PDB file of C-alpha atoms in Angstrom:
ATOM      1  CA  MET W   1       0.151   0.098   0.137  1.00 31.00           C
ATOM      2  CA  LEU W   2       0.954   3.377  -0.428  1.00 34.00           C
ATOM      3  CA  PRO W   3       2.887   4.984   2.806  1.00 38.00           C
ATOM      4  CA  ASN W   4       0.889   6.754   4.987  1.00 37.00           C
ATOM      5  CA  SER W   5       1.656  10.590   4.878  1.00 38.00           C
ATOM      6  CA  THR W   6       1.283  11.127   8.584  1.00 41.00           C
ATOM      7  CA  HIS W   7       4.292   9.354   9.630  1.00 44.00           C
ATOM      8  CA  THR W   8       7.128  10.010  12.137  1.00 47.00           C
ATOM      9  CA  PRO W   9       9.771  12.491  11.172  1.00 55.00           C
ATOM     10  CA  ASP W  10      12.423  10.897   8.663  1.00 62.00           C
ATOM     11  CA  GLU W  11      15.259  12.832   8.455  1.00 69.00           C
ATOM     12  CA  THR W  12      17.142  10.565   6.267  1.00 86.00           C
ATOM     13  CA  ILE W  13      15.177  12.310   3.252  1.00 93.00           C
ATOM     14  CA  THR W  14      16.143  15.391   2.076  1.00 96.00           C
ATOM     15  CA  VAL W  15      14.016  17.622  -0.264  1.00 97.00           C
ATOM     16  CA  LEU W  16      15.093  20.146  -2.515  1.00 97.00           C
ATOM     17  CA  VAL W  17      12.688  23.077  -3.015  1.00 97.00           C
ATOM     18  CA  LEU W  18      13.094  25.076  -5.849  1.00 97.00           C
ATOM     19  CA  ASP W  19      10.654  28.048  -6.481  1.00 95.00           C
ATOM     20  CA  ASP W  20      11.375  31.823  -6.732  1.00 94.00           C
ATOM     21  CA  ASP W  21       8.419  33.060  -5.239  1.00 93.00           C
ATOM     22  CA  PRO W  22       9.681  33.317  -1.573  1.00 94.00           C
ATOM     23  CA  HIS W  23       5.989  33.203  -0.443  1.00 93.00           C
ATOM     24  CA  LEU W  24       5.033  29.844  -2.291  1.00 92.00           C
ATOM     25  CA  ARG W  25       8.433  28.399  -1.592  1.00 94.00           C
ATOM     26  CA  ALA W  26       7.892  28.886   2.418  1.00 95.00           C
ATOM     27  CA  LEU W  27       4.490  27.397   2.225  1.00 92.00           C
ATOM     28  CA  LEU W  28       6.159  24.262   0.427  1.00 93.00           C
ATOM     29  CA  VAL W  29       8.855  24.337   2.901  1.00 95.00           C
ATOM     30  CA  TYR W  30       6.676  24.387   5.767  1.00 93.00           C
ATOM     31  CA  GLN W  31       4.436  21.450   3.790  1.00 92.00           C
ATOM     32  CA  VAL W  32       7.375  19.314   3.323  1.00 94.00           C
ATOM     33  CA  LYS W  33       8.624  19.422   6.957  1.00 93.00           C
ATOM     34  CA  LYS W  34       5.592  18.908   8.310  1.00 92.00           C
ATOM     35  CA  THR W  35       5.400  15.492   6.344  1.00 90.00           C
ATOM     36  CA  GLY W  36       8.415  14.747   8.142  1.00 91.00           C
ATOM     37  CA  PHE W  37      11.419  15.565   5.829  1.00 95.00           C
ATOM     38  CA  LYS W  38      14.457  17.840   5.878  1.00 95.00           C
ATOM     39  CA  THR W  39      14.413  20.846   3.118  1.00 96.00           C
ATOM     40  CA  VAL W  40      17.191  22.867   1.298  1.00 97.00           C
ATOM     41  CA  GLU W  41      16.172  25.847  -0.695  1.00 97.00           C
ATOM     42  CA  ALA W  42      16.960  27.401  -4.450  1.00 96.00           C
ATOM     43  CA  ASP W  43      15.201  30.012  -6.094  1.00 96.00           C
ATOM     44  CA  THR W  44      16.795  29.389  -9.408  1.00 96.00           C
ATOM     45  CA  VAL W  45      18.168  26.348 -11.480  1.00 95.00           C
ATOM     46  CA  LYS W  46      21.595  27.427 -11.585  1.00 95.00           C
ATOM     47  CA  ALA W  47      21.372  27.308  -7.188  1.00 96.00           C
ATOM     48  CA  ALA W  48      19.569  24.086  -7.717  1.00 96.00           C
ATOM     49  CA  LEU W  49      22.221  22.736  -9.697  1.00 95.00           C
ATOM     50  CA  HIS W  50      25.083  23.572  -7.346  1.00 95.00           C
ATOM     51  CA  ILE W  51      23.044  22.297  -4.347  1.00 96.00           C
ATOM     52  CA  LEU W  52      22.616  18.804  -6.114  1.00 95.00           C
ATOM     53  CA  GLU W  53      26.384  18.821  -6.993  1.00 94.00           C
ATOM     54  CA  THR W  54      27.323  19.549  -3.298  1.00 94.00           C
ATOM     55  CA  GLN W  55      25.173  18.032  -1.055  1.00 94.00           C
ATOM     56  CA  ALA W  56      23.003  14.800  -0.591  1.00 94.00           C
ATOM     57  CA  ILE W  57      19.422  15.164  -2.186  1.00 96.00           C
ATOM     58  CA  ASN W  58      16.708  12.718  -2.137  1.00 95.00           C
ATOM     59  CA  LEU W  59      13.493  14.280  -3.617  1.00 97.00           C
ATOM     60  CA  VAL W  60      13.340  17.524  -5.389  1.00 97.00           C
ATOM     61  CA  LEU W  61       9.783  19.638  -5.673  1.00 97.00           C
ATOM     62  CA  THR W  62      10.212  21.977  -8.415  1.00 96.00           C
ATOM     63  CA  ASP W  63       8.303  24.826 -10.256  1.00 95.00           C
ATOM     64  CA  VAL W  64       8.021  24.240 -13.903  1.00 94.00           C
ATOM     65  CA  MET W  65       8.715  28.242 -14.355  1.00 93.00           C
ATOM     66  CA  LEU W  66      11.691  29.419 -13.347  1.00 95.00           C
ATOM     67  CA  PRO W  67      13.779  32.883 -13.912  1.00 94.00           C
ATOM     68  CA  ASP W  68      16.601  30.976 -15.522  1.00 94.00           C
ATOM     69  CA  GLY W  69      15.278  27.665 -17.151  1.00 92.00           C
ATOM     70  CA  ASN W  70      12.220  25.455 -17.069  1.00 93.00           C
ATOM     71  CA  GLY W  71      11.358  22.381 -14.308  1.00 94.00           C
ATOM     72  CA  VAL W  72      10.270  20.159 -16.949  1.00 94.00           C
ATOM     73  CA  GLU W  73      13.734  20.512 -18.722  1.00 94.00           C
ATOM     74  CA  LEU W  74      15.470  20.510 -15.207  1.00 95.00           C
ATOM     75  CA  THR W  75      13.974  17.084 -14.543  1.00 95.00           C
ATOM     76  CA  ARG W  76      15.384  15.610 -17.365  1.00 93.00           C
ATOM     77  CA  MET W  77      18.662  16.832 -16.229  1.00 94.00           C
ATOM     78  CA  ILE W  78      18.607  15.505 -12.843  1.00 95.00           C
ATOM     79  CA  LYS W  79      17.012  11.936 -14.195  1.00 92.00           C
ATOM     80  CA  THR W  80      20.274  11.734 -16.004  1.00 92.00           C
ATOM     81  CA  ALA W  81      22.673  12.875 -13.916  1.00 93.00           C
ATOM     82  CA  TYR W  82      21.283  11.851 -10.150  1.00 93.00           C
ATOM     83  CA  PRO W  83      18.938   8.690 -11.609  1.00 90.00           C
ATOM     84  CA  LEU W  84      17.937   7.616  -7.606  1.00 91.00           C
ATOM     85  CA  ILE W  85      16.701  11.324  -7.223  1.00 94.00           C
ATOM     86  CA  GLU W  86      12.865  11.607  -7.313  1.00 94.00           C
ATOM     87  CA  VAL W  87      11.141  14.670  -9.109  1.00 95.00           C
ATOM     88  CA  ILE W  88       7.833  16.316  -8.517  1.00 95.00           C
ATOM     89  CA  ALA W  89       7.074  18.975 -10.783  1.00 94.00           C
ATOM     90  CA  ILE W  90       4.636  22.039  -9.802  1.00 93.00           C
ATOM     91  CA  THR W  91       2.983  23.410 -12.899  1.00 90.00           C
ATOM     92  CA  SER W  92       0.834  26.571 -13.407  1.00 84.00           C
ATOM     93  CA  GLU W  93      -2.986  25.778 -13.326  1.00 74.00           C
ATOM     94  CA  GLY W  94      -4.427  24.738 -16.629  1.00 70.00           C
ATOM     95  CA  ARG W  95      -0.712  23.433 -17.739  1.00 80.00           C
ATOM     96  CA  ILE W  96      -1.417  19.670 -17.781  1.00 84.00           C
ATOM     97  CA  SER W  97       0.914  19.135 -20.445  1.00 88.00           C
ATOM     98  CA  ASP W  98       3.570  20.289 -18.726  1.00 90.00           C
ATOM     99  CA  GLY W  99       3.414  18.136 -15.782  1.00 89.00           C
ATOM    100  CA  VAL W 100       2.988  15.307 -18.447  1.00 89.00           C
ATOM    101  CA  GLN W 101       6.038  15.991 -19.853  1.00 91.00           C
ATOM    102  CA  ALA W 102       7.614  16.182 -16.794  1.00 91.00           C
ATOM    103  CA  ILE W 103       6.531  12.572 -15.987  1.00 89.00           C
ATOM    104  CA  LYS W 104       7.691  11.411 -19.601  1.00 89.00           C
ATOM    105  CA  ASN W 105      11.028  13.014 -18.933  1.00 91.00           C
ATOM    106  CA  GLY W 106      11.480  10.970 -15.415  1.00 91.00           C
ATOM    107  CA  ALA W 107       9.394  12.792 -12.694  1.00 92.00           C
ATOM    108  CA  PHE W 108       7.466  11.139 -10.139  1.00 90.00           C
ATOM    109  CA  ASP W 109       4.291  12.793 -10.863  1.00 90.00           C
ATOM    110  CA  TYR W 110       3.306  16.685 -11.085  1.00 90.00           C
ATOM    111  CA  LEU W 111       0.866  19.008  -8.827  1.00 90.00           C
ATOM    112  CA  GLU W 112      -1.015  21.598 -10.423  1.00 88.00           C
ATOM    113  CA  LYS W 113      -0.223  25.104  -8.499  1.00 84.00           C
ATOM    114  CA  GLY W 114      -3.171  26.050  -6.053  1.00 72.00           C
ATOM    115  CA  SER W 115      -5.610  23.510  -6.663  1.00 68.00           C
ATOM    116  CA  ASP W 116      -4.391  19.867  -5.523  1.00 66.00           C
ATOM    117  CA  ASN W 117      -1.965  20.708  -2.571  1.00 72.00           C
ATOM    118  CA  HIS W 118      -3.543  18.100  -0.703  1.00 81.00           C
ATOM    119  CA  ARG W 119      -2.025  15.601  -2.445  1.00 84.00           C
ATOM    120  CA  LEU W 120       1.785  17.128  -2.100  1.00 90.00           C
ATOM    121  CA  PRO W 121       2.118  14.707   1.222  1.00 90.00           C
ATOM    122  CA  PRO W 122       1.406  11.264  -0.129  1.00 88.00           C
ATOM    123  CA  LEU W 123       3.301  12.167  -3.323  1.00 89.00           C
ATOM    124  CA  LEU W 124       6.082  13.113  -1.108  1.00 92.00           C
ATOM    125  CA  ALA W 125       5.585   9.698   1.049  1.00 89.00           C
ATOM    126  CA  GLY W 126       5.544   7.475  -2.011  1.00 87.00           C
ATOM    127  CA  ALA W 127       8.457   9.433  -3.935  1.00 90.00           C
ATOM    128  CA  ALA W 128      10.264   8.794  -0.853  1.00 91.00           C
ATOM    129  CA  GLU W 129       9.993   4.966  -0.596  1.00 87.00           C
ATOM    130  CA  LYS W 130      10.781   4.681  -4.414  1.00 86.00           C
ATOM    131  CA  HIS W 131      14.008   6.411  -3.635  1.00 89.00           C
ATOM    132  CA  ARG W 132      14.566   4.124  -0.754  1.00 86.00           C
ATOM    133  CA  LEU W 133      13.387   0.812  -2.750  1.00 83.00           C
ATOM    134  CA  GLN W 134      15.748   1.893  -5.804  1.00 82.00           C
ATOM    135  CA  SER W 135      18.567   2.761  -3.278  1.00 84.00           C
ATOM    136  CA  GLN W 136      18.122  -0.555  -2.009  1.00 80.00           C
ATOM    137  CA  LEU W 137      18.279  -2.230  -5.529  1.00 77.00           C
ATOM    138  CA  LYS W 138      21.054  -0.511  -6.392  1.00 77.00           C
ATOM    139  CA  GLN W 139      23.428  -1.333  -3.247  1.00 76.00           C
ATOM    140  CA  LEU W 140      21.511  -4.899  -3.726  1.00 73.00           C
ATOM    141  CA  ASP W 141      23.260  -5.518  -7.208  1.00 69.00           C
ATOM    142  CA  GLU W 142      26.492  -4.208  -6.025  1.00 70.00           C
ATOM    143  CA  LYS W 143      26.260  -6.477  -3.408  1.00 67.00           C
ATOM    144  CA  VAL W 144      25.610  -9.427  -5.547  1.00 64.00           C
ATOM    145  CA  ASP W 145      28.020  -8.784  -7.965  1.00 62.00           C
ATOM    146  CA  ASP W 146      30.875  -8.605  -5.349  1.00 61.00           C
ATOM    147  CA  LEU W 147      29.773 -12.100  -3.599  1.00 57.00           C
ATOM    148  CA  ASN W 148      29.963 -13.723  -7.483  1.00 56.00           C
ATOM    149  CA  THR W 149      33.686 -12.314  -7.817  1.00 55.00           C
ATOM    150  CA  GLU W 150      34.733 -13.231  -4.702  1.00 52.00           C
ATOM    151  CA  ALA W 151      36.545 -17.007  -5.074  1.00 48.00           C
ATOM    152  CA  ASN W 152      36.931 -17.516  -1.410  1.00 48.00           C
ATOM    153  CA  ARG W 153      33.365 -17.069  -0.653  1.00 52.00           C
ATOM    154  CA  LYS W 154      31.624 -19.868  -3.022  1.00 54.00           C
ATOM    155  CA  ASP W 155      30.911 -22.119  -0.312  1.00 54.00           C
ATOM    156  CA  LEU W 156      28.600 -19.396   1.113  1.00 50.00           C
ATOM    157  CA  ILE W 157      27.212 -18.535  -1.944  1.00 51.00           C
ATOM    158  CA  ALA W 158      25.982 -21.955  -2.569  1.00 55.00           C
ATOM    159  CA  GLU W 159      24.688 -22.322   0.707  1.00 54.00           C
ATOM    160  CA  ASN W 160      22.698 -19.269   0.402  1.00 60.00           C
ATOM    161  CA  ALA W 161      21.774 -19.998  -3.426  1.00 61.00           C
ATOM    162  CA  LYS W 162      17.990 -19.623  -3.351  1.00 63.00           C
ATOM    163  CA  GLN W 163      18.389 -16.139  -1.603  1.00 63.00           C
ATOM    164  CA  LEU W 164      20.751 -14.975  -4.380  1.00 65.00           C
ATOM    165  CA  GLU W 165      18.415 -16.254  -6.891  1.00 68.00           C
ATOM    166  CA  LYS W 166      15.928 -14.407  -5.394  1.00 69.00           C
ATOM    167  CA  ALA W 167      17.810 -11.261  -5.694  1.00 69.00           C
ATOM    168  CA  SER W 168      18.777 -11.915  -9.048  1.00 70.00           C
ATOM    169  CA  LEU W 169      14.716 -12.454  -9.963  1.00 72.00           C
ATOM    170  CA  ILE W 170      14.198  -8.698  -8.448  1.00 75.00           C
ATOM    171  CA  LEU W 171      17.071  -7.247 -10.319  1.00 72.00           C
ATOM    172  CA  LYS W 172      16.332  -9.072 -13.749  1.00 75.00           C
ATOM    173  CA  ALA W 173      12.359  -7.883 -13.401  1.00 77.00           C
ATOM    174  CA  LEU W 174      13.609  -4.340 -12.751  1.00 73.00           C
ATOM    175  CA  GLN W 175      15.377  -4.299 -16.005  1.00 74.00           C
ATOM    176  CA  SER W 176      12.358  -3.323 -18.013  1.00 79.00           C
ATOM    177  CA  PRO W 177      11.176  -0.105 -18.566  1.00 80.00           C
ATOM    178  CA  LEU W 178       7.800  -1.032 -18.467  1.00 84.00           C
ATOM    179  CA  ARG W 179       8.015  -2.757 -15.473  1.00 85.00           C
ATOM    180  CA  GLN W 180       9.294   0.005 -13.794  1.00 82.00           C
ATOM    181  CA  ARG W 181       6.274   1.967 -15.045  1.00 84.00           C
ATOM    182  CA  ILE W 182       3.788  -0.468 -13.646  1.00 87.00           C
ATOM    183  CA  LEU W 183       5.842  -0.287 -10.148  1.00 82.00           C
ATOM    184  CA  HIS W 184       5.476   3.336 -10.424  1.00 81.00           C
ATOM    185  CA  LEU W 185       1.791   3.352 -10.913  1.00 83.00           C
ATOM    186  CA  MET W 186       1.350   1.180  -8.003  1.00 85.00           C
ATOM    187  CA  PHE W 187       3.594   3.421  -5.882  1.00 79.00           C
ATOM    188  CA  THR W 188       1.504   6.433  -6.641  1.00 78.00           C
ATOM    189  CA  ARG W 189      -1.915   4.546  -6.217  1.00 81.00           C
ATOM    190  CA  GLY W 190      -1.457   2.129  -3.904  1.00 81.00           C
ATOM    191  CA  HIS W 191      -2.619  -0.884  -5.606  1.00 85.00           C
ATOM    192  CA  VAL W 192      -3.829  -1.552  -9.294  1.00 89.00           C
ATOM    193  CA  THR W 193      -5.740  -4.258 -11.175  1.00 91.00           C
ATOM    194  CA  VAL W 194      -4.615  -5.679 -14.232  1.00 90.00           C
ATOM    195  CA  THR W 195      -7.305  -3.609 -16.230  1.00 91.00           C
ATOM    196  CA  GLU W 196      -6.082  -0.511 -14.928  1.00 90.00           C
ATOM    197  CA  VAL W 197      -2.388  -1.746 -15.674  1.00 90.00           C
ATOM    198  CA  TYR W 198      -3.092  -2.260 -19.496  1.00 89.00           C
ATOM    199  CA  THR W 199      -5.232   0.793 -19.631  1.00 89.00           C
ATOM    200  CA  GLU W 200      -2.850   3.156 -18.220  1.00 86.00           C
ATOM    201  CA  MET W 201       0.150   1.803 -20.171  1.00 86.00           C
ATOM    202  CA  ASP W 202      -1.886   1.348 -23.259  1.00 86.00           C
ATOM    203  CA  ILE W 203      -0.909  -2.527 -23.766  1.00 88.00           C
ATOM    204  CA  ASP W 204      -2.669  -5.519 -24.377  1.00 88.00           C
ATOM    205  CA  GLN W 205      -4.273  -7.393 -21.453  1.00 88.00           C
ATOM    206  CA  PRO W 206      -2.115 -10.561 -21.500  1.00 87.00           C
ATOM    207  CA  ILE W 207       1.059  -8.611 -21.709  1.00 88.00           C
ATOM    208  CA  ALA W 208      -0.148  -6.717 -18.752  1.00 87.00           C
ATOM    209  CA  SER W 209      -1.055 -10.096 -17.119  1.00 88.00           C
ATOM    210  CA  GLN W 210       2.485 -11.414 -17.776  1.00 89.00           C
ATOM    211  CA  HIS W 211       4.458  -8.340 -16.681  1.00 87.00           C
ATOM    212  CA  LEU W 212       2.245  -8.426 -13.892  1.00 89.00           C
ATOM    213  CA  ALA W 213       3.235 -12.266 -13.196  1.00 88.00           C
ATOM    214  CA  ILE W 214       7.008 -11.276 -13.500  1.00 86.00           C
ATOM    215  CA  LEU W 215       7.124  -8.871 -11.033  1.00 86.00           C
ATOM    216  CA  LYS W 216       5.007 -11.057  -8.426  1.00 86.00           C
ATOM    217  CA  ASN W 217       7.351 -14.051  -9.115  1.00 84.00           C
ATOM    218  CA  ALA W 218      10.429 -11.731  -8.240  1.00 80.00           C
ATOM    219  CA  GLY W 219       8.853 -10.856  -4.941  1.00 80.00           C
ATOM    220  CA  LEU W 220       8.650  -7.219  -5.978  1.00 82.00           C
ATOM    221  CA  VAL W 221       4.463  -7.309  -5.978  1.00 86.00           C
ATOM    222  CA  GLU W 222       1.683  -9.183  -4.049  1.00 87.00           C
ATOM    223  CA  SER W 223      -1.780  -9.567  -5.065  1.00 88.00           C
ATOM    224  CA  SER W 224      -5.123  -9.830  -2.730  1.00 88.00           C
ATOM    225  CA  ARG W 225      -8.598 -10.471  -4.168  1.00 86.00           C
ATOM    226  CA  GLU W 226     -11.144  -7.826  -3.369  1.00 80.00           C
ATOM    227  CA  GLY W 227     -14.856  -9.112  -4.675  1.00 79.00           C
ATOM    228  CA  LYS W 228     -14.399 -10.174  -8.217  1.00 80.00           C
ATOM    229  CA  SER W 229     -11.289  -8.165  -8.775  1.00 84.00           C
ATOM    230  CA  VAL W 230      -7.573  -8.899  -7.945  1.00 88.00           C
ATOM    231  CA  GLN W 231      -5.672  -6.078  -6.664  1.00 90.00           C
ATOM    232  CA  TYR W 232      -1.672  -5.951  -6.768  1.00 89.00           C
ATOM    233  CA  SER W 233       0.501  -3.698  -4.830  1.00 87.00           C
ATOM    234  CA  ALA W 234       4.069  -3.385  -4.076  1.00 81.00           C
ATOM    235  CA  ASN W 235       5.568  -5.838  -1.555  1.00 79.00           C
ATOM    236  CA  TYR W 236       8.074  -3.637   0.406  1.00 68.00           C
ATOM    237  CA  THR W 237       8.424  -6.227   2.999  1.00 67.00           C
ATOM    238  CA  GLY W 238       9.648  -8.959   0.440  1.00 60.00           C
ATOM    239  CA  ILE W 239      12.239  -6.639  -1.155  1.00 61.00           C
ATOM    240  CA  GLU W 240      13.842  -5.727   2.303  1.00 63.00           C
ATOM    241  CA  LYS W 241      14.460  -8.971   3.358  1.00 58.00           C
ATOM    242  CA  ILE W 242      16.222 -10.032   0.629  1.00 58.00           C
ATOM    243  CA  VAL W 243      18.371  -6.987   0.853  1.00 59.00           C
ATOM    244  CA  ALA W 244      18.834  -8.097   4.523  1.00 59.00           C
ATOM    245  CA  VAL W 245      19.933 -11.665   3.492  1.00 55.00           C
ATOM    246  CA  VAL W 246      22.548  -9.807   0.985  1.00 54.00           C
ATOM    247  CA  GLN W 247      23.902  -7.833   3.673  1.00 56.00           C
ATOM    248  CA  GLN W 248      24.541 -10.913   6.100  1.00 56.00           C
ATOM    249  CA  LEU W 249      26.514 -12.576   3.591  1.00 52.00           C
ATOM    250  CA  MET W 250      29.124  -9.399   3.179  1.00 51.00           C
ATOM    251  CA  PRO W 251      32.152  -9.277   5.241  1.00 51.00           C
ATOM    252  CA  LYS W 252      31.743  -7.485   8.164  1.00 51.00           C
ATOM    253  CA  GLU W 253      34.215  -4.215   7.909  1.00 48.00           C
TER     254      GLU W 253
END
């Protein structure tokens, strides 16, 4: 399910709030801190890029219209240079096309300025959870590579073959951009049906079912029946267990 927006403070997540309007920026900072995250502020693209180069940022909340650039293009730049950072774009009222383009450029989602601020806390929570998950999977990928290249740990790898096989399934499942988009849909909505997946992704139903089965087999997704429909949601717990197993296999520093 989508993480609850009213959670305890999590200062491991830092959000860069980018807006040239000081009053709106102050309001956004207040809302982000109320959600439980740390904040860093910027009022130009140039200042934001400098912060990204010098500080550890996890999420970016950016206005689309900026004095020295465009938040839609900035989203593309951020996702190219810092793929683990999640971006939420803020569009002007009635400029939904900017939000759609921001998502195509890699944004987690977008907000329409002044009309759906109530969506900000759950969006921040969902983006933070996706960031954590992607960071864990990146570490997992590196650890699996390390284990497979250490000749003196062959016996240990053999003893834990099932766990490592599961970890490999996760990594292979996430290599598909389409399956990444399906997971993204689950992060933003909490749970989805097969119908919602093939409608949103504009694919045939058998293909949607096949990709959901791959994600479920890898332990990334779990399902439950509600009436006549089957609901699919992200399985955070299963992923964390796999990460923990691989961490236990690594030498202690």
